[in-house]
Amino acid sequence: MAAERQRVVVLSFDAEAFTSTEQMATAILAEATRRLEPAIKRAQEAVSRFFGRLRPTVTFNPADQSISASLAVDAAEAGGALPLLITVLDGIEKWAAHAKRPVAVIIDEVQELLEKEGEPAERQFRAAVQKHEHVAYVFAGSKTHYLARVTSDPGAPFFNLGSRLHVGAVPDSDFRKFLETAFADGGFRMDASAIDAILSIAQRVPWNVQVLADACWAALTQGSVTRPWTDAEVSRTADDMVRRLDPIYSPQWLNLSGPQRTALLSVVHEGSGGLSSQPRLRRYGMSASGMQRAIGGLLEKGVLFEEMAEGRATIRLQDAFFGVWVRLFIVPVV
């Protein structure tokens, strides 16, 4: 990483990987300790100096020559899980200033942290990190509806906190080249329509493309295929995949209200354009206000998200494979 080559200590975490904010705070302290001071004695002294109020413990594992740290103070004693995390980040800021080493803290899926703690937490979090001069922050997430609210609304805590960057779709040309090369290296031939189908079904989301391509690879290895695969084989593979995911998608569908199910069917089968057109509303038996409320509910539940680009907002499924499941199992409106 370019930042690390410039002696920046990069601490990267996925908020979804932790069951609690307290657990995340401990992990951040432990990683900062490992990266900022590899010598056990100096690490113990530094942790005691910069995180003393948390009564930390530093341990050394001779088996793998690793350093770890833990906290004696829990969330209740610290006044809450978020204050505990903020205290850890404040300590890292002091340590970075003392060591004259810039630090970057990356928190992916940050909405999992902030939504869990509630709106007051957003303001507390901003109030703390905006004062830091030796620690830079990158907050990333997949819930664009939430991130747009907390960064774009002038009344939101994260408004104008830093630069906003929307990571768009990977260019089709890059995706195609990667998929074609990978399948060819494995001895498999993929028709252009098969590559198109993988990208279309997965909605060009990198993780989705990887999952569907992997499922196709597994299917190809199970039999002897002499001709190139087409879009039909890819579609069948996607159907087989979501059938196995039915225990996940059935509860998600049943958790939706009747209007939300109808609105979702509309998006899955006809896309998000013209949701409020009269022919479409009549076809699905909904009023314009009812459709708007249902779409809002699906956005709030994370089933849909708004992708904003070039002055337009496009509603898309958060999980493209849920759309495949809907097409496969739910009778469409006729």
Short mmCIF file of C-alpha atoms in Angstrom, two decimals:
data_model
loop_
_atom_site.label_atom_id
_atom_site.label_comp_id
_atom_site.label_asym_id
_atom_site.label_seq_id
_atom_site.Cartn_x
_atom_site.Cartn_y
_atom_site.Cartn_z
CA MET A 1 0.00 0.00 0.00
CA ALA A 2 1.32 3.44 -0.97
CA ALA A 3 0.49 4.93 2.45
CA GLU A 4 2.49 2.27 4.29
CA ARG A 5 5.48 2.84 2.02
CA GLN A 6 5.43 6.41 3.36
CA ARG A 7 5.56 5.08 6.95
CA VAL A 8 1.87 5.60 7.62
CA VAL A 9 0.53 3.05 10.10
CA VAL A 10 -2.69 1.76 8.51
CA LEU A 11 -5.21 0.14 10.84
CA SER A 12 -8.11 -1.43 8.92
CA PHE A 13 -11.26 -2.94 10.42
CA ASP A 14 -14.63 -4.24 9.24
CA ALA A 15 -17.36 -3.19 11.67
CA GLU A 16 -19.48 -6.19 10.63
CA ALA A 17 -16.79 -8.53 12.00
CA PHE A 18 -17.47 -7.48 15.61
CA THR A 19 -20.43 -8.41 17.76
CA SER A 20 -20.10 -5.27 19.87
CA THR A 21 -18.49 -1.82 19.82
CA GLU A 22 -16.56 -2.81 22.95
CA GLN A 23 -15.01 -5.77 21.10
CA MET A 24 -14.06 -3.47 18.24
CA ALA A 25 -12.40 -0.98 20.59
CA THR A 26 -10.27 -3.76 22.05
CA ALA A 27 -9.28 -4.98 18.58
CA ILE A 28 -8.27 -1.46 17.50
CA LEU A 29 -6.09 -1.04 20.59
CA ALA A 30 -4.46 -4.43 20.05
CA GLU A 31 -3.68 -3.75 16.38
CA ALA A 32 -2.37 -0.25 17.14
CA THR A 33 -0.06 -1.75 19.76
CA ARG A 34 1.28 -4.36 17.35
CA ARG A 35 1.88 -1.82 14.61
CA LEU A 36 3.21 1.16 16.59
CA GLU A 37 5.62 -0.61 18.92
CA PRO A 38 6.95 -4.14 18.21
CA ALA A 39 9.18 -4.24 21.33
CA ILE A 40 7.21 -5.69 24.26
CA LYS A 41 8.73 -3.53 27.03
CA ARG A 42 8.28 -0.27 25.13
CA ALA A 43 4.80 -1.39 24.06
CA GLN A 44 3.83 -1.94 27.70
CA GLU A 45 5.13 1.49 28.66
CA ALA A 46 3.38 3.24 25.76
CA VAL A 47 0.04 1.51 26.32
CA SER A 48 0.16 2.35 30.02
CA ARG A 49 1.02 5.97 29.19
CA PHE A 50 -1.59 6.62 26.49
CA PHE A 51 -4.43 4.32 27.61
CA GLY A 52 -3.85 4.24 31.37
CA ARG A 53 -7.44 5.04 32.35
CA LEU A 54 -8.56 1.83 30.56
CA ARG A 55 -6.16 -0.30 32.65
CA PRO A 56 -4.80 -2.16 29.63
CA THR A 57 -2.73 -5.33 29.65
CA VAL A 58 -0.07 -6.07 27.04
CA THR A 59 1.02 -9.68 26.46
CA PHE A 60 3.68 -11.27 24.27
CA ASN A 61 3.29 -14.64 22.54
CA PRO A 62 6.75 -16.15 22.00
CA ALA A 63 5.32 -18.80 19.66
CA ASP A 64 4.62 -16.32 16.89
CA GLN A 65 6.46 -13.29 18.30
CA SER A 66 3.19 -11.32 18.46
CA ILE A 67 2.00 -8.64 20.85
CA SER A 68 -1.62 -8.31 21.95
CA ALA A 69 -3.48 -5.97 24.28
CA SER A 70 -6.69 -6.11 26.29
CA LEU A 71 -8.75 -3.73 28.41
CA ALA A 72 -9.73 -4.12 32.06
CA VAL A 73 -12.36 -1.37 31.80
CA ASP A 74 -15.64 -2.48 30.21
CA ALA A 75 -18.27 -0.41 28.43
CA ALA A 76 -20.39 0.08 31.55
CA GLU A 77 -17.46 1.48 33.53
CA ALA A 78 -16.40 3.72 30.62
CA GLY A 79 -19.86 5.25 30.39
CA GLY A 80 -20.87 3.32 27.29
CA ALA A 81 -19.41 1.36 24.40
CA LEU A 82 -18.88 4.40 22.20
CA PRO A 83 -17.05 6.46 24.87
CA LEU A 84 -14.81 3.42 25.33
CA LEU A 85 -14.01 3.38 21.60
CA ILE A 86 -13.46 7.15 21.55
CA THR A 87 -11.03 6.86 24.48
CA VAL A 88 -9.06 4.26 22.49
CA LEU A 89 -8.94 6.53 19.42
CA ASP A 90 -7.88 9.49 21.58
CA GLY A 91 -5.06 7.34 22.94
CA ILE A 92 -3.93 6.41 19.43
CA GLU A 93 -3.91 10.13 18.52
CA LYS A 94 -1.58 10.87 21.47
CA TRP A 95 0.63 7.89 20.67
CA ALA A 96 0.91 8.86 16.99
CA ALA A 97 1.89 12.43 17.96
CA HIS A 98 4.53 11.16 20.40
CA ALA A 99 5.94 8.61 17.94
CA LYS A 100 5.81 11.11 15.07
CA ARG A 101 4.14 8.39 12.99
CA PRO A 102 0.96 9.27 11.08
CA VAL A 103 -1.84 6.76 11.55
CA ALA A 104 -4.81 6.00 9.30
CA VAL A 105 -7.83 4.22 10.77
CA ILE A 106 -10.08 2.60 8.17
CA ILE A 107 -13.51 1.41 9.30
CA ASP A 108 -15.46 -0.47 6.65
CA GLU A 109 -19.24 -0.86 6.98
CA VAL A 110 -19.13 2.03 9.45
CA GLN A 111 -22.93 2.23 9.46
CA GLU A 112 -22.96 -1.00 11.51
CA LEU A 113 -21.12 0.87 14.25
CA LEU A 114 -23.03 4.15 14.14
CA GLU A 115 -26.53 2.73 13.63
CA LYS A 116 -25.97 0.35 16.53
CA GLU A 117 -25.14 3.23 18.87
CA GLY A 118 -27.81 5.66 17.57
CA GLU A 119 -27.81 9.27 16.33
CA PRO A 120 -26.24 10.81 19.46
CA ALA A 121 -23.28 8.51 18.81
CA GLU A 122 -22.76 10.08 15.40
CA ARG A 123 -22.30 13.51 17.03
CA GLN A 124 -20.03 12.14 19.77
CA PHE A 125 -17.94 10.32 17.21
CA ARG A 126 -17.52 13.40 15.02
CA ALA A 127 -16.72 15.62 18.00
CA ALA A 128 -13.85 13.29 18.88
CA VAL A 129 -12.27 12.49 15.51
CA GLN A 130 -12.43 16.04 14.11
CA LYS A 131 -9.94 17.11 16.79
CA HIS A 132 -7.34 14.54 15.80
CA GLU A 133 -4.35 15.87 13.87
CA HIS A 134 -2.13 12.78 13.67
CA VAL A 135 -4.80 10.18 12.89
CA ALA A 136 -6.72 10.25 9.60
CA TYR A 137 -9.94 8.34 9.10
CA VAL A 138 -11.57 6.54 6.21
CA PHE A 139 -15.21 5.58 6.79
CA ALA A 140 -16.65 3.27 4.16
CA GLY A 141 -19.89 1.35 3.80
CA SER A 142 -22.24 -0.37 1.43
CA LYS A 143 -25.46 1.25 2.71
CA THR A 144 -25.31 4.30 0.48
CA HIS A 145 -28.73 5.52 1.65
CA TYR A 146 -27.41 5.87 5.21
CA LEU A 147 -24.02 7.29 4.21
CA ALA A 148 -25.65 9.86 1.95
CA ARG A 149 -27.83 11.04 4.84
CA VAL A 150 -25.03 11.46 7.39
CA THR A 151 -22.65 13.18 4.97
CA SER A 152 -24.92 15.25 2.70
CA ASP A 153 -27.55 16.67 5.04
CA PRO A 154 -26.35 20.03 6.47
CA GLY A 155 -27.90 19.07 9.79
CA ALA A 156 -26.19 15.65 9.94
CA PRO A 157 -23.17 15.09 12.21
CA PHE A 158 -20.77 14.08 9.42
CA PHE A 159 -21.64 16.93 7.06
CA ASN A 160 -18.42 18.46 5.66
CA LEU A 161 -16.27 16.32 7.96
CA GLY A 162 -14.05 15.32 5.05
CA SER A 163 -13.99 14.39 1.39
CA ARG A 164 -16.71 12.12 0.02
CA LEU A 165 -15.83 9.52 -2.58
CA HIS A 166 -18.31 7.26 -4.31
CA VAL A 167 -16.70 4.10 -5.63
CA GLY A 168 -18.51 3.35 -8.84
CA ALA A 169 -18.83 0.13 -10.76
CA VAL A 170 -15.78 -1.69 -12.09
CA PRO A 171 -15.59 -1.00 -15.86
CA ASP A 172 -17.11 -3.80 -17.92
CA SER A 173 -13.94 -4.15 -19.98
CA ASP A 174 -11.89 -4.91 -16.86
CA PHE A 175 -14.50 -7.34 -15.53
CA ARG A 176 -14.75 -9.16 -18.85
CA LYS A 177 -11.01 -9.52 -19.26
CA PHE A 178 -10.64 -10.84 -15.72
CA LEU A 179 -13.44 -13.40 -16.08
CA GLU A 180 -12.42 -14.56 -19.54
CA THR A 181 -8.80 -15.01 -18.49
CA ALA A 182 -9.65 -16.80 -15.24
CA PHE A 183 -11.99 -19.32 -16.89
CA ALA A 184 -9.57 -19.85 -19.79
CA ASP A 185 -6.70 -20.51 -17.36
CA GLY A 186 -8.87 -23.21 -15.81
CA GLY A 187 -9.45 -24.82 -19.19
CA PHE A 188 -13.08 -23.66 -19.50
CA ARG A 189 -14.59 -21.88 -22.48
CA MET A 190 -17.18 -19.18 -21.81
CA ASP A 191 -19.32 -17.70 -24.55
CA ALA A 192 -19.61 -13.91 -24.55
CA SER A 193 -23.26 -14.34 -23.52
CA ALA A 194 -22.16 -16.27 -20.41
CA ILE A 195 -19.87 -13.44 -19.30
CA ASP A 196 -22.73 -10.99 -19.96
CA ALA A 197 -25.05 -13.10 -17.83
CA ILE A 198 -22.63 -13.24 -14.89
CA LEU A 199 -22.26 -9.46 -14.91
CA SER A 200 -25.98 -8.81 -15.41
CA ILE A 201 -27.28 -11.23 -12.76
CA ALA A 202 -24.65 -10.05 -10.25
CA GLN A 203 -25.46 -6.40 -11.08
CA ARG A 204 -21.73 -5.81 -11.61
CA VAL A 205 -21.10 -5.75 -7.86
CA PRO A 206 -17.59 -7.23 -7.35
CA TRP A 207 -18.54 -9.53 -4.46
CA ASN A 208 -21.63 -10.78 -6.31
CA VAL A 209 -19.62 -11.37 -9.49
CA GLN A 210 -17.08 -13.36 -7.51
CA VAL A 211 -19.78 -15.50 -5.88
CA LEU A 212 -21.60 -16.29 -9.12
CA ALA A 213 -18.37 -16.89 -11.07
CA ASP A 214 -17.26 -19.28 -8.33
CA ALA A 215 -20.58 -21.15 -8.53
CA CYS A 216 -20.14 -21.43 -12.32
CA TRP A 217 -16.59 -22.70 -11.84
CA ALA A 218 -17.81 -25.34 -9.39
CA ALA A 219 -20.53 -26.45 -11.82
CA LEU A 220 -18.03 -26.66 -14.67
CA THR A 221 -15.67 -28.86 -12.67
CA GLN A 222 -18.44 -31.35 -11.89
CA GLY A 223 -18.96 -32.45 -15.48
CA SER A 224 -17.24 -32.72 -18.83
CA VAL A 225 -18.16 -29.73 -20.97
CA THR A 226 -16.83 -29.65 -24.51
CA ARG A 227 -18.68 -26.61 -25.83
CA PRO A 228 -18.57 -23.05 -24.52
CA TRP A 229 -20.96 -22.22 -21.72
CA THR A 230 -23.78 -19.80 -22.59
CA ASP A 231 -26.06 -17.48 -20.65
CA ALA A 232 -28.53 -20.37 -20.18
CA GLU A 233 -26.03 -22.37 -18.10
CA VAL A 234 -25.15 -19.32 -16.04
CA SER A 235 -28.85 -18.63 -15.33
CA ARG A 236 -29.40 -22.23 -14.26
CA THR A 237 -26.37 -22.03 -11.98
CA ALA A 238 -27.68 -18.83 -10.39
CA ASP A 239 -31.08 -20.49 -9.84
CA ASP A 240 -29.45 -23.51 -8.19
CA MET A 241 -27.39 -21.22 -5.99
CA VAL A 242 -30.35 -19.22 -4.67
CA ARG A 243 -32.34 -22.42 -4.04
CA ARG A 244 -29.64 -23.33 -1.53
CA LEU A 245 -30.00 -19.85 -0.02
CA ASP A 246 -33.77 -20.21 0.46
CA PRO A 247 -33.44 -20.45 4.29
CA ILE A 248 -31.98 -16.92 4.17
CA TYR A 249 -34.30 -15.34 1.62
CA SER A 250 -37.64 -16.81 2.75
CA PRO A 251 -37.53 -15.10 6.18
CA GLN A 252 -36.42 -11.87 4.49
CA TRP A 253 -39.44 -11.99 2.19
CA LEU A 254 -41.85 -12.90 4.99
CA ASN A 255 -40.55 -9.97 7.05
CA LEU A 256 -41.87 -7.52 4.45
CA SER A 257 -45.32 -5.97 4.58
CA GLY A 258 -47.80 -6.67 1.79
CA PRO A 259 -47.21 -3.32 0.04
CA GLN A 260 -43.44 -3.75 0.38
CA ARG A 261 -43.64 -7.17 -1.28
CA THR A 262 -45.68 -5.70 -4.13
CA ALA A 263 -43.26 -2.81 -4.59
CA LEU A 264 -40.31 -5.22 -4.56
CA LEU A 265 -41.96 -7.36 -7.23
CA SER A 266 -42.35 -4.22 -9.31
CA VAL A 267 -38.65 -3.36 -9.00
CA VAL A 268 -37.47 -6.92 -9.64
CA HIS A 269 -39.58 -7.47 -12.76
CA GLU A 270 -39.68 -3.97 -14.25
CA GLY A 271 -36.78 -2.05 -12.78
CA SER A 272 -36.91 1.20 -10.82
CA GLY A 273 -37.81 3.55 -13.67
CA GLY A 274 -41.38 4.81 -13.77
CA LEU A 275 -42.38 3.44 -10.38
CA SER A 276 -45.13 6.03 -10.06
CA SER A 277 -46.48 5.81 -13.61
CA GLN A 278 -50.23 5.25 -13.72
CA PRO A 279 -50.11 2.07 -15.87
CA ARG A 280 -47.63 0.52 -13.46
CA LEU A 281 -49.55 1.56 -10.36
CA ARG A 282 -52.75 0.07 -11.83
CA ARG A 283 -50.91 -3.11 -12.78
CA TYR A 284 -49.70 -3.59 -9.21
CA GLY A 285 -52.84 -2.24 -7.52
CA MET A 286 -51.08 0.57 -5.66
CA SER A 287 -51.47 4.31 -5.24
CA ALA A 288 -48.55 6.68 -5.84
CA SER A 289 -48.28 7.46 -2.12
CA GLY A 290 -48.52 3.76 -1.24
CA MET A 291 -45.72 2.90 -3.67
CA GLN A 292 -43.59 5.72 -2.25
CA ARG A 293 -44.10 4.53 1.34
CA ALA A 294 -43.35 0.92 0.39
CA ILE A 295 -40.15 1.86 -1.43
CA GLY A 296 -39.13 3.99 1.56
CA GLY A 297 -39.66 1.01 3.84
CA LEU A 298 -37.53 -1.22 1.61
CA LEU A 299 -34.77 1.40 1.66
CA GLU A 300 -34.92 1.61 5.45
CA LYS A 301 -34.75 -2.19 5.77
CA GLY A 302 -31.74 -2.30 3.47
CA VAL A 303 -33.49 -4.42 0.84
CA LEU A 304 -33.06 -1.60 -1.68
CA PHE A 305 -30.56 1.24 -1.91
CA GLU A 306 -30.31 4.45 -3.90
CA GLU A 307 -27.38 4.76 -6.25
CA MET A 308 -26.82 8.43 -7.06
CA ALA A 309 -24.72 9.41 -10.06
CA GLU A 310 -24.75 12.05 -12.80
CA GLY A 311 -27.72 13.85 -11.26
CA ARG A 312 -29.89 10.74 -11.15
CA ALA A 313 -30.97 8.40 -8.36
CA THR A 314 -31.42 4.76 -9.30
CA ILE A 315 -33.03 2.26 -6.93
CA ARG A 316 -31.31 -1.10 -6.87
CA LEU A 317 -31.42 -4.28 -4.84
CA GLN A 318 -28.90 -4.44 -2.04
CA ASP A 319 -28.52 -8.18 -2.74
CA ALA A 320 -28.88 -9.01 -6.43
CA PHE A 321 -29.41 -12.70 -5.65
CA PHE A 322 -32.50 -11.87 -3.60
CA GLY A 323 -33.95 -10.64 -6.89
CA VAL A 324 -33.13 -14.00 -8.48
CA TRP A 325 -34.90 -15.72 -5.59
CA VAL A 326 -37.98 -13.50 -6.02
CA ARG A 327 -38.18 -14.31 -9.74
CA LEU A 328 -37.78 -18.00 -8.99
CA PHE A 329 -40.25 -18.47 -6.15
CA ILE A 330 -42.76 -15.59 -6.12
CA VAL A 331 -45.63 -15.47 -8.59
CA PRO A 332 -45.41 -12.18 -10.51
CA VAL A 333 -48.27 -9.75 -10.90
CA VAL A 334 -50.11 -10.30 -14.21
#
